[in-house]
mmCIF file of C-alpha atoms in Angstrom:
data_model
loop_
_atom_site.group_PDB
_atom_site.id
_atom_site.type_symbol
_atom_site.label_atom_id
_atom_site.label_comp_id
_atom_site.label_asym_id
_atom_site.label_seq_id
_atom_site.Cartn_x
_atom_site.Cartn_y
_atom_site.Cartn_z
ATOM 1 C CA UNK A 1 0.000 0.000 0.000
ATOM 2 C CA UNK A 2 1.373 3.431 -0.915
ATOM 3 C CA UNK A 3 2.138 5.679 2.043
ATOM 4 C CA UNK A 4 0.052 8.870 1.516
ATOM 5 C CA UNK A 5 2.731 10.882 3.348
ATOM 6 C CA UNK A 6 5.645 9.522 1.337
ATOM 7 C CA UNK A 7 5.795 12.658 -0.822
ATOM 8 C CA UNK A 8 3.655 15.018 1.233
ATOM 9 C CA UNK A 9 6.347 17.276 2.651
ATOM 10 C CA UNK A 10 7.934 19.547 0.092
ATOM 11 C CA UNK A 11 9.970 22.729 -0.114
ATOM 12 C CA UNK A 12 9.075 23.285 -3.769
ATOM 13 C CA UNK A 13 5.420 24.286 -3.365
ATOM 14 C CA UNK A 14 4.759 27.935 -4.292
ATOM 15 C CA UNK A 15 4.343 30.552 -1.610
ATOM 16 C CA UNK A 16 1.696 33.235 -1.233
ATOM 17 C CA UNK A 17 3.409 35.902 -3.336
ATOM 18 C CA UNK A 18 4.223 33.396 -6.089
ATOM 19 C CA UNK A 19 0.597 32.290 -6.167
ATOM 20 C CA UNK A 20 -0.736 35.844 -6.272
ATOM 21 C CA UNK A 21 1.497 36.583 -9.265
ATOM 22 C CA UNK A 22 0.250 33.402 -10.941
ATOM 23 C CA UNK A 23 -3.406 34.148 -10.171
ATOM 24 C CA UNK A 24 -3.147 37.665 -11.605
ATOM 25 C CA UNK A 25 -2.368 36.243 -15.024
ATOM 26 C CA UNK A 26 -4.342 32.991 -14.791
ATOM 27 C CA UNK A 27 -7.879 33.294 -13.454
ATOM 28 C CA UNK A 28 -8.548 29.598 -13.961
ATOM 29 C CA UNK A 29 -5.624 28.751 -11.690
ATOM 30 C CA UNK A 30 -6.965 31.032 -8.972
ATOM 31 C CA UNK A 31 -10.400 29.409 -9.224
ATOM 32 C CA UNK A 32 -9.001 25.879 -8.995
ATOM 33 C CA UNK A 33 -6.132 26.153 -6.535
ATOM 34 C CA UNK A 34 -8.028 25.802 -3.245
ATOM 35 C CA UNK A 35 -10.171 22.978 -4.622
ATOM 36 C CA UNK A 36 -7.041 21.115 -5.699
ATOM 37 C CA UNK A 37 -5.492 21.594 -2.253
ATOM 38 C CA UNK A 38 -8.697 20.287 -0.663
ATOM 39 C CA UNK A 39 -8.535 17.087 -2.683
ATOM 40 C CA UNK A 40 -4.896 16.634 -1.698
ATOM 41 C CA UNK A 41 -5.778 17.246 1.951
ATOM 42 C CA UNK A 42 -8.468 14.578 1.838
ATOM 43 C CA UNK A 43 -5.895 12.145 0.433
ATOM 44 C CA UNK A 44 -3.170 12.691 3.053
ATOM 45 C CA UNK A 45 -5.308 13.619 6.060
ATOM 46 C CA UNK A 46 -5.985 10.021 7.197
ATOM 47 C CA UNK A 47 -2.240 9.694 7.795
ATOM 48 C CA UNK A 48 -1.279 13.301 8.589
ATOM 49 C CA UNK A 49 -4.087 14.228 11.022
ATOM 50 C CA UNK A 50 -3.426 17.950 10.645
ATOM 51 C CA UNK A 51 -7.079 19.063 10.585
ATOM 52 C CA UNK A 52 -9.963 18.951 13.020
ATOM 53 C CA UNK A 53 -12.261 19.864 10.128
ATOM 54 C CA UNK A 54 -11.757 20.583 6.424
ATOM 55 C CA UNK A 55 -13.750 23.300 4.649
ATOM 56 C CA UNK A 56 -17.012 22.570 2.875
ATOM 57 C CA UNK A 57 -16.760 25.593 0.560
ATOM 58 C CA UNK A 58 -13.516 26.801 -1.023
ATOM 59 C CA UNK A 59 -15.057 29.196 -3.540
ATOM 60 C CA UNK A 60 -12.839 32.139 -4.383
ATOM 61 C CA UNK A 61 -13.696 35.514 -2.874
ATOM 62 C CA UNK A 62 -12.558 38.958 -4.105
ATOM 63 C CA UNK A 63 -9.718 40.775 -2.355
ATOM 64 C CA UNK A 64 -5.930 41.014 -2.123
ATOM 65 C CA UNK A 65 -5.730 37.410 -0.845
ATOM 66 C CA UNK A 66 -8.255 36.043 -3.342
ATOM 67 C CA UNK A 67 -7.655 32.369 -4.067
ATOM 68 C CA UNK A 68 -5.241 31.871 -1.141
ATOM 69 C CA UNK A 69 -6.285 29.078 1.264
ATOM 70 C CA UNK A 70 -5.398 29.835 4.896
ATOM 71 C CA UNK A 71 -5.645 27.170 7.612
ATOM 72 C CA UNK A 72 -6.799 28.297 11.060
ATOM 73 C CA UNK A 73 -5.563 26.904 14.384
ATOM 74 C CA UNK A 74 -8.439 25.397 16.306
ATOM 75 C CA UNK A 75 -8.290 27.783 19.263
ATOM 76 C CA UNK A 76 -9.164 30.654 16.879
ATOM 77 C CA UNK A 77 -12.917 31.149 16.502
ATOM 78 C CA UNK A 78 -14.721 30.542 13.208
ATOM 79 C CA UNK A 79 -18.449 31.180 12.907
ATOM 80 C CA UNK A 80 -19.034 28.640 10.123
ATOM 81 C CA UNK A 81 -17.191 25.602 11.479
ATOM 82 C CA UNK A 82 -16.442 24.097 14.900
ATOM 83 C CA UNK A 83 -13.769 25.497 17.208
ATOM 84 C CA UNK A 84 -12.890 22.761 19.691
ATOM 85 C CA UNK A 85 -9.825 24.340 21.340
ATOM 86 C CA UNK A 86 -8.285 20.877 21.216
ATOM 87 C CA UNK A 87 -10.604 19.769 24.032
ATOM 88 C CA UNK A 88 -13.547 17.352 24.233
ATOM 89 C CA UNK A 89 -15.259 19.990 26.390
ATOM 90 C CA UNK A 90 -15.783 22.024 23.202
ATOM 91 C CA UNK A 91 -16.515 19.147 20.838
ATOM 92 C CA UNK A 92 -18.841 20.386 18.080
ATOM 93 C CA UNK A 93 -18.880 23.950 19.434
ATOM 94 C CA UNK A 94 -19.463 26.577 16.712
ATOM 95 C CA UNK A 95 -18.778 30.148 17.924
ATOM 96 C CA UNK A 96 -21.285 32.928 17.276
ATOM 97 C CA UNK A 97 -18.651 35.133 15.648
ATOM 98 C CA UNK A 98 -15.300 34.929 13.888
ATOM 99 C CA UNK A 99 -12.114 35.881 15.676
ATOM 100 C CA UNK A 100 -10.818 39.335 14.721
ATOM 101 C CA UNK A 101 -8.061 37.867 12.573
ATOM 102 C CA UNK A 102 -10.418 35.446 10.780
ATOM 103 C CA UNK A 103 -12.857 38.241 9.993
ATOM 104 C CA UNK A 104 -9.945 40.245 8.617
ATOM 105 C CA UNK A 105 -8.845 37.335 6.414
ATOM 106 C CA UNK A 106 -12.354 37.030 4.999
ATOM 107 C CA UNK A 107 -12.373 40.766 4.238
ATOM 108 C CA UNK A 108 -9.090 40.295 2.367
ATOM 109 C CA UNK A 109 -10.621 37.544 0.217
ATOM 110 C CA UNK A 110 -8.735 34.590 1.712
ATOM 111 C CA UNK A 111 -10.298 31.134 1.664
ATOM 112 C CA UNK A 112 -10.680 29.861 5.242
ATOM 113 C CA UNK A 113 -9.286 26.366 4.795
ATOM 114 C CA UNK A 114 -10.527 24.431 7.808
ATOM 115 C CA UNK A 115 -9.382 24.161 11.419
ATOM 116 C CA UNK A 116 -6.007 22.669 12.322
ATOM 117 C CA UNK A 117 -5.192 20.459 15.287
ATOM 118 C CA UNK A 118 -3.987 22.176 18.449
ATOM 119 C CA UNK A 119 -2.816 20.700 21.700
ATOM 120 C CA UNK A 120 -5.496 21.030 24.399
ATOM 121 C CA UNK A 121 -6.030 24.790 24.877
ATOM 122 C CA UNK A 122 -2.547 25.277 23.361
ATOM 123 C CA UNK A 123 -0.939 23.544 26.346
ATOM 124 C CA UNK A 124 0.902 20.223 26.633
ATOM 125 C CA UNK A 125 -1.645 17.502 25.861
ATOM 126 C CA UNK A 126 -0.904 16.603 22.197
ATOM 127 C CA UNK A 127 -3.244 15.898 19.314
ATOM 128 C CA UNK A 128 -2.828 13.181 16.660
ATOM 129 C CA UNK A 129 -0.856 15.198 14.056
ATOM 130 C CA UNK A 130 2.353 13.630 12.740
ATOM 131 C CA UNK A 131 5.382 15.254 11.149
ATOM 132 C CA UNK A 132 4.927 15.109 7.342
ATOM 133 C CA UNK A 133 8.661 14.576 6.812
ATOM 134 C CA UNK A 134 8.641 11.531 9.085
ATOM 135 C CA UNK A 135 5.415 10.291 10.703
ATOM 136 C CA UNK A 136 7.435 8.732 13.522
ATOM 137 C CA UNK A 137 8.528 12.206 14.613
ATOM 138 C CA UNK A 138 6.560 14.901 16.397
ATOM 139 C CA UNK A 139 5.413 17.996 14.478
ATOM 140 C CA UNK A 140 5.868 20.039 17.664
ATOM 141 C CA UNK A 141 3.181 21.935 19.492
ATOM 142 C CA UNK A 142 0.976 23.580 20.202
ATOM 143 C CA UNK A 143 0.267 24.733 16.625
ATOM 144 C CA UNK A 144 0.843 21.196 15.359
ATOM 145 C CA UNK A 145 -1.706 21.017 12.556
ATOM 146 C CA UNK A 146 -0.997 24.485 11.171
ATOM 147 C CA UNK A 147 2.714 23.779 10.829
ATOM 148 C CA UNK A 148 2.174 20.307 9.344
ATOM 149 C CA UNK A 149 -0.423 21.567 6.850
ATOM 150 C CA UNK A 150 2.027 24.127 5.465
ATOM 151 C CA UNK A 151 4.938 21.677 5.410
ATOM 152 C CA UNK A 152 2.779 19.112 3.584
ATOM 153 C CA UNK A 153 1.948 21.627 0.857
ATOM 154 C CA UNK A 154 -1.763 21.741 1.687
ATOM 155 C CA UNK A 155 -1.847 25.501 2.302
ATOM 156 C CA UNK A 156 0.708 28.267 1.705
ATOM 157 C CA UNK A 157 -0.277 30.116 4.893
ATOM 158 C CA UNK A 158 -1.679 29.081 8.280
ATOM 159 C CA UNK A 159 -2.503 30.862 11.511
ATOM 160 C CA UNK A 160 -0.926 29.749 14.754
ATOM 161 C CA UNK A 161 -0.563 31.085 18.268
ATOM 162 C CA UNK A 162 2.370 31.246 20.640
ATOM 163 C CA UNK A 163 2.535 31.633 24.395
ATOM 164 C CA UNK A 164 6.036 30.212 24.896
ATOM 165 C CA UNK A 165 7.196 28.403 21.749
ATOM 166 C CA UNK A 166 4.082 27.252 19.910
ATOM 167 C CA UNK A 167 4.935 28.817 16.553
ATOM 168 C CA UNK A 168 8.728 28.824 16.499
ATOM 169 C CA UNK A 169 9.110 25.230 17.642
ATOM 170 C CA UNK A 170 6.727 23.486 15.185
ATOM 171 C CA UNK A 171 8.054 25.677 12.383
ATOM 172 C CA UNK A 172 11.559 24.409 13.097
ATOM 173 C CA UNK A 173 10.417 20.803 13.477
ATOM 174 C CA UNK A 174 8.593 20.961 10.112
ATOM 175 C CA UNK A 175 11.239 22.899 8.168
ATOM 176 C CA UNK A 176 9.102 25.957 7.390
ATOM 177 C CA UNK A 177 8.954 29.637 8.346
ATOM 178 C CA UNK A 178 7.264 30.477 11.640
ATOM 179 C CA UNK A 179 6.620 34.076 12.621
ATOM 180 C CA UNK A 180 5.545 35.397 16.020
ATOM 181 C CA UNK A 181 5.050 39.154 15.699
ATOM 182 C CA UNK A 182 5.504 41.668 18.492
ATOM 183 C CA UNK A 183 3.135 41.420 21.449
ATOM 184 C CA UNK A 184 -0.170 43.023 20.545
ATOM 185 C CA UNK A 185 0.559 43.350 16.824
ATOM 186 C CA UNK A 186 -2.558 41.326 15.956
ATOM 187 C CA UNK A 187 -5.685 41.533 18.153
ATOM 188 C CA UNK A 188 -6.519 38.268 19.929
ATOM 189 C CA UNK A 189 -10.279 38.751 20.102
ATOM 190 C CA UNK A 190 -11.885 35.347 19.560
ATOM 191 C CA UNK A 191 -8.665 33.439 20.355
ATOM 192 C CA UNK A 192 -8.995 31.226 23.422
ATOM 193 C CA UNK A 193 -6.523 32.554 25.997
ATOM 194 C CA UNK A 194 -3.864 30.554 27.798
ATOM 195 C CA UNK A 195 -1.930 33.441 29.367
ATOM 196 C CA UNK A 196 -3.036 36.918 28.222
ATOM 197 C CA UNK A 197 0.315 38.438 29.222
ATOM 198 C CA UNK A 198 2.122 36.098 26.818
ATOM 199 C CA UNK A 199 -0.327 35.045 24.062
ATOM 200 C CA UNK A 200 0.403 36.022 20.439
ATOM 201 C CA UNK A 201 -1.201 35.354 17.042
ATOM 202 C CA UNK A 202 1.245 34.549 14.242
ATOM 203 C CA UNK A 203 1.771 32.647 10.987
ATOM 204 C CA UNK A 204 3.343 29.708 9.215
ATOM 205 C CA UNK A 205 4.450 29.874 5.586
ATOM 206 C CA UNK A 206 7.057 28.454 3.239
ATOM 207 C CA UNK A 207 8.696 31.801 2.426
ATOM 208 C CA UNK A 208 9.943 34.651 4.581
ATOM 209 C CA UNK A 209 8.366 37.112 2.133
ATOM 210 C CA UNK A 210 4.982 35.535 2.807
ATOM 211 C CA UNK A 211 4.920 36.076 6.566
ATOM 212 C CA UNK A 212 6.003 39.690 6.071
ATOM 213 C CA UNK A 213 3.231 40.148 3.515
ATOM 214 C CA UNK A 214 0.691 38.547 5.857
ATOM 215 C CA UNK A 215 1.744 40.822 8.709
ATOM 216 C CA UNK A 216 1.414 43.893 6.503
ATOM 217 C CA UNK A 217 -2.222 42.951 5.890
ATOM 218 C CA UNK A 218 -3.201 41.563 9.292
ATOM 219 C CA UNK A 219 -1.480 43.829 11.809
ATOM 220 C CA UNK A 220 -4.010 46.019 13.542
ATOM 221 C CA UNK A 221 -5.506 47.168 16.794
ATOM 222 C CA UNK A 222 -8.814 46.984 18.598
ATOM 223 C CA UNK A 223 -10.319 48.653 21.637
ATOM 224 C CA UNK A 224 -11.309 45.156 22.779
ATOM 225 C CA UNK A 225 -7.664 44.006 23.013
ATOM 226 C CA UNK A 226 -5.447 46.800 24.302
ATOM 227 C CA UNK A 227 -2.342 44.687 24.952
ATOM 228 C CA UNK A 228 0.927 45.645 23.326
ATOM 229 C CA UNK A 229 1.682 48.434 20.929
ATOM 230 C CA UNK A 230 0.284 48.606 17.385
ATOM 231 C CA UNK A 231 2.851 48.276 14.613
ATOM 232 C CA UNK A 232 3.384 51.125 12.162
ATOM 233 C CA UNK A 233 1.903 50.364 8.767
ATOM 234 C CA UNK A 234 4.134 48.993 6.011
ATOM 235 C CA UNK A 235 3.766 47.332 2.623
ATOM 236 C CA UNK A 236 5.431 44.358 0.907
ATOM 237 C CA UNK A 237 5.678 44.544 -2.881
ATOM 238 C CA UNK A 238 4.108 41.444 -4.462
ATOM 239 C CA UNK A 239 6.632 41.547 -7.305
ATOM 240 C CA UNK A 240 9.799 42.149 -5.289
ATOM 241 C CA UNK A 241 9.026 40.739 -1.856
ATOM 242 C CA UNK A 242 11.571 41.532 0.840
ATOM 243 C CA UNK A 243 14.837 42.981 -0.360
ATOM 244 C CA UNK A 244 17.924 41.334 1.207
ATOM 245 C CA UNK A 245 20.077 43.380 3.530
ATOM 246 C CA UNK A 246 23.644 44.165 2.582
ATOM 247 C CA UNK A 247 25.869 42.462 5.159
ATOM 248 C CA UNK A 248 23.247 41.940 7.888
ATOM 249 C CA UNK A 249 24.522 41.962 11.471
ATOM 250 C CA UNK A 250 23.362 38.866 13.340
ATOM 251 C CA UNK A 251 23.618 37.990 17.035
ATOM 252 C CA UNK A 252 24.470 34.365 17.781
ATOM 253 C CA UNK A 253 22.858 33.418 21.116
ATOM 254 C CA UNK A 254 23.641 30.148 22.872
ATOM 255 C CA UNK A 255 21.585 29.824 26.021
ATOM 256 C CA UNK A 256 22.602 27.765 29.055
ATOM 257 C CA UNK A 257 21.013 24.612 27.660
ATOM 258 C CA UNK A 258 23.385 24.659 24.667
ATOM 259 C CA UNK A 259 25.520 21.968 26.324
ATOM 260 C CA UNK A 260 22.550 19.584 26.374
ATOM 261 C CA UNK A 261 21.725 20.058 22.681
ATOM 262 C CA UNK A 262 22.211 16.895 20.621
ATOM 263 C CA UNK A 263 25.476 16.850 18.625
ATOM 264 C CA UNK A 264 23.602 16.601 15.305
ATOM 265 C CA UNK A 265 21.672 19.775 16.082
ATOM 266 C CA UNK A 266 24.838 21.567 17.150
ATOM 267 C CA UNK A 267 26.403 20.636 13.812
ATOM 268 C CA UNK A 268 23.418 22.015 11.897
ATOM 269 C CA UNK A 269 23.615 25.238 13.906
ATOM 270 C CA UNK A 270 27.342 25.650 13.260
ATOM 271 C CA UNK A 271 26.810 24.909 9.562
ATOM 272 C CA UNK A 272 24.173 27.653 9.411
ATOM 273 C CA UNK A 273 26.624 30.110 10.988
ATOM 274 C CA UNK A 274 29.296 29.183 8.454
ATOM 275 C CA UNK A 275 26.885 29.504 5.535
ATOM 276 C CA UNK A 276 25.645 32.904 6.656
ATOM 277 C CA UNK A 277 29.177 34.164 7.230
ATOM 278 C CA UNK A 278 30.197 32.877 3.816
ATOM 279 C CA UNK A 279 27.300 34.808 2.266
ATOM 280 C CA UNK A 280 28.573 38.059 3.763
ATOM 281 C CA UNK A 281 26.662 38.320 7.034
ATOM 282 C CA UNK A 282 28.374 39.704 10.123
ATOM 283 C CA UNK A 283 27.883 37.331 13.061
ATOM 284 C CA UNK A 284 28.732 38.135 16.673
ATOM 285 C CA UNK A 285 28.320 35.986 19.780
ATOM 286 C CA UNK A 286 25.940 37.600 22.298
ATOM 287 C CA UNK A 287 25.459 36.483 25.906
ATOM 288 C CA UNK A 288 22.140 37.067 27.622
ATOM 289 C CA UNK A 289 23.081 35.461 30.911
ATOM 290 C CA UNK A 290 20.716 37.385 33.182
ATOM 291 C CA UNK A 291 17.796 36.619 30.875
ATOM 292 C CA UNK A 292 18.890 32.996 30.813
ATOM 293 C CA UNK A 293 18.927 32.748 34.624
ATOM 294 C CA UNK A 294 15.715 34.526 35.594
ATOM 295 C CA UNK A 295 13.377 34.561 32.631
ATOM 296 C CA UNK A 296 12.252 30.936 32.605
ATOM 297 C CA UNK A 297 11.004 30.951 36.201
ATOM 298 C CA UNK A 298 9.238 34.294 35.723
ATOM 299 C CA UNK A 299 7.541 33.346 32.486
ATOM 300 C CA UNK A 300 6.241 30.078 33.939
ATOM 301 C CA UNK A 301 4.926 31.876 37.023
ATOM 302 C CA UNK A 302 2.996 34.303 34.817
ATOM 303 C CA UNK A 303 1.660 31.561 32.564
ATOM 304 C CA UNK A 304 0.570 29.209 35.344
ATOM 305 C CA UNK A 305 -1.022 31.977 37.414
ATOM 306 C CA UNK A 306 -3.084 33.318 34.533
ATOM 307 C CA UNK A 307 -3.976 29.861 33.223
ATOM 308 C CA UNK A 308 -5.240 28.832 36.659
ATOM 309 C CA UNK A 309 -7.659 31.737 36.660
ATOM 310 C CA UNK A 310 -8.867 30.821 33.154
ATOM 311 C CA UNK A 311 -9.159 27.030 33.537
ATOM 312 C CA UNK A 312 -9.804 26.262 37.225
ATOM 313 C CA UNK A 313 -13.570 26.258 36.837
ATOM 314 C CA UNK A 314 -13.454 24.226 33.623
ATOM 315 C CA UNK A 315 -11.261 21.552 35.204
ATOM 316 C CA UNK A 316 -13.553 21.410 38.231
ATOM 317 C CA UNK A 317 -16.681 21.057 36.063
ATOM 318 C CA UNK A 318 -15.239 18.598 33.547
ATOM 319 C CA UNK A 319 -12.569 16.519 35.305
ATOM 320 C CA UNK A 320 -13.202 13.561 33.008
ATOM 321 C CA UNK A 321 -12.683 15.740 29.917
ATOM 322 C CA UNK A 322 -9.591 17.594 31.127
ATOM 323 C CA UNK A 323 -6.098 16.173 30.705
ATOM 324 C CA UNK A 324 -3.653 15.644 33.545
ATOM 325 C CA UNK A 325 -1.459 18.291 31.887
ATOM 326 C CA UNK A 326 -4.191 20.919 32.234
ATOM 327 C CA UNK A 327 -5.033 19.876 35.797
ATOM 328 C CA UNK A 328 -1.356 20.108 36.744
ATOM 329 C CA UNK A 329 -1.097 23.566 35.193
ATOM 330 C CA UNK A 330 -4.066 24.781 37.223
ATOM 331 C CA UNK A 331 -2.633 23.378 40.454
ATOM 332 C CA UNK A 332 0.743 24.974 39.697
ATOM 333 C CA UNK A 333 -0.939 28.302 39.100
ATOM 334 C CA UNK A 334 -2.909 28.108 42.336
ATOM 335 C CA UNK A 335 0.344 27.550 44.238
ATOM 336 C CA UNK A 336 1.883 30.810 42.997
ATOM 337 C CA UNK A 337 1.663 33.717 45.420
ATOM 338 C CA UNK A 338 0.408 37.155 44.441
ATOM 339 C CA UNK A 339 3.814 38.658 45.236
ATOM 340 C CA UNK A 340 5.587 36.093 43.030
ATOM 341 C CA UNK A 341 3.220 36.889 40.174
ATOM 342 C CA UNK A 342 3.675 40.643 40.556
ATOM 343 C CA UNK A 343 7.457 40.228 40.743
ATOM 344 C CA UNK A 344 7.388 38.149 37.554
ATOM 345 C CA UNK A 345 5.275 40.781 35.808
ATOM 346 C CA UNK A 346 7.731 43.488 36.900
ATOM 347 C CA UNK A 347 10.624 41.462 35.506
ATOM 348 C CA UNK A 348 8.741 41.001 32.240
ATOM 349 C CA UNK A 349 8.266 44.748 31.907
ATOM 350 C CA UNK A 350 11.912 45.387 32.773
ATOM 351 C CA UNK A 351 13.137 42.937 30.146
ATOM 352 C CA UNK A 352 11.007 44.473 27.425
ATOM 353 C CA UNK A 353 13.203 47.541 27.686
ATOM 354 C CA UNK A 354 16.519 45.858 28.529
ATOM 355 C CA UNK A 355 16.323 43.315 25.719
ATOM 356 C CA UNK A 356 15.499 45.969 23.136
ATOM 357 C CA UNK A 357 18.624 47.849 24.199
ATOM 358 C CA UNK A 358 20.815 44.730 24.118
ATOM 359 C CA UNK A 359 19.624 43.804 20.642
ATOM 360 C CA UNK A 360 20.020 47.312 19.257
ATOM 361 C CA UNK A 361 22.168 47.292 16.145
ATOM 362 C CA UNK A 362 21.432 43.680 15.234
ATOM 363 C CA UNK A 363 19.196 42.810 12.306
ATOM 364 C CA UNK A 364 18.298 39.355 13.624
ATOM 365 C CA UNK A 365 19.176 36.696 16.201
ATOM 366 C CA UNK A 366 20.428 33.217 15.359
ATOM 367 C CA UNK A 367 19.573 30.721 18.106
ATOM 368 C CA UNK A 368 17.918 27.350 18.672
ATOM 369 C CA UNK A 369 14.222 26.882 19.200
ATOM 370 C CA UNK A 370 13.145 25.655 22.623
ATOM 371 C CA UNK A 371 12.258 21.968 22.355
ATOM 372 C CA UNK A 372 10.461 21.585 25.669
ATOM 373 C CA UNK A 373 6.849 20.600 26.182
ATOM 374 C CA UNK A 374 5.425 23.856 27.467
ATOM 375 C CA UNK A 375 3.157 24.648 24.552
#
């Protein structure tokens, strides 16, 4: 029997900007693209398990993203299909309204291409999604299905969320681009919270140009989500995409856990440094020792405290439908003192300023994704 995932993962599938250029000159292609992707999804989905639900209607809509199928993580509300939040508590639940970002995608003409598997409430309890490059490997979480659907060539763009590492990690595990924008860049209205002080909406794509283009269209603000600072408007040219920097200055950051990284991963990291340096980039080692020592405890205090407030009642009402991971998170949060939480919040605010100063002058950071189980 032929393995439906044997050729699913691919780096050759076109990205969003490539498709928009194609659609401009080929209306038939724009009409057919999403339908073709849907048929492919139905073929590989029994083995991939990236979707909670596939779309019933993929008709093209007018707008700057016309013909582009976008998969939606299943903690992001959709008014025309279930949003389960990765939990049996919400099985079959269809929200009354779209999330802010989904409504914006519809206004832009995108095709909402189903709901992708998330870990339970974007926390540790995994769903059934496999890695399309190797089904014996994890796709990472919590945005498992979104990352796998892009890597498998089913969609060129997918929405994810990140509280700790839920975009960056699965993007790395699936060999695609993951982008977590600045805190508050995209309103989170209609996105089930895990920790409001840390939650972000972001994207997966196969090209760096595509996530920049998506951000240019989806960044915004709302009086109903006043977290963060709105981004200044910018545009990405569909023809040119992002223009490469001349001799970019990159910070190489090796956190304390570098010594525990597997040798194969260390070799890949060093090879990336050598390749970038050979291409003309300027790379400098940067230590962030104070951040390394204090940040992890603070961030987990904030997350657990806020999650306990959000989920304590749900766990109490539905103990048989809540995972041990979620119950443990709630208990951890209840054990945090108010002074510990306030101290962690103060450290978070301090580091927003300190880190910006330490990274001043660098165009990007080169580091390893966190491979823990937090999200």
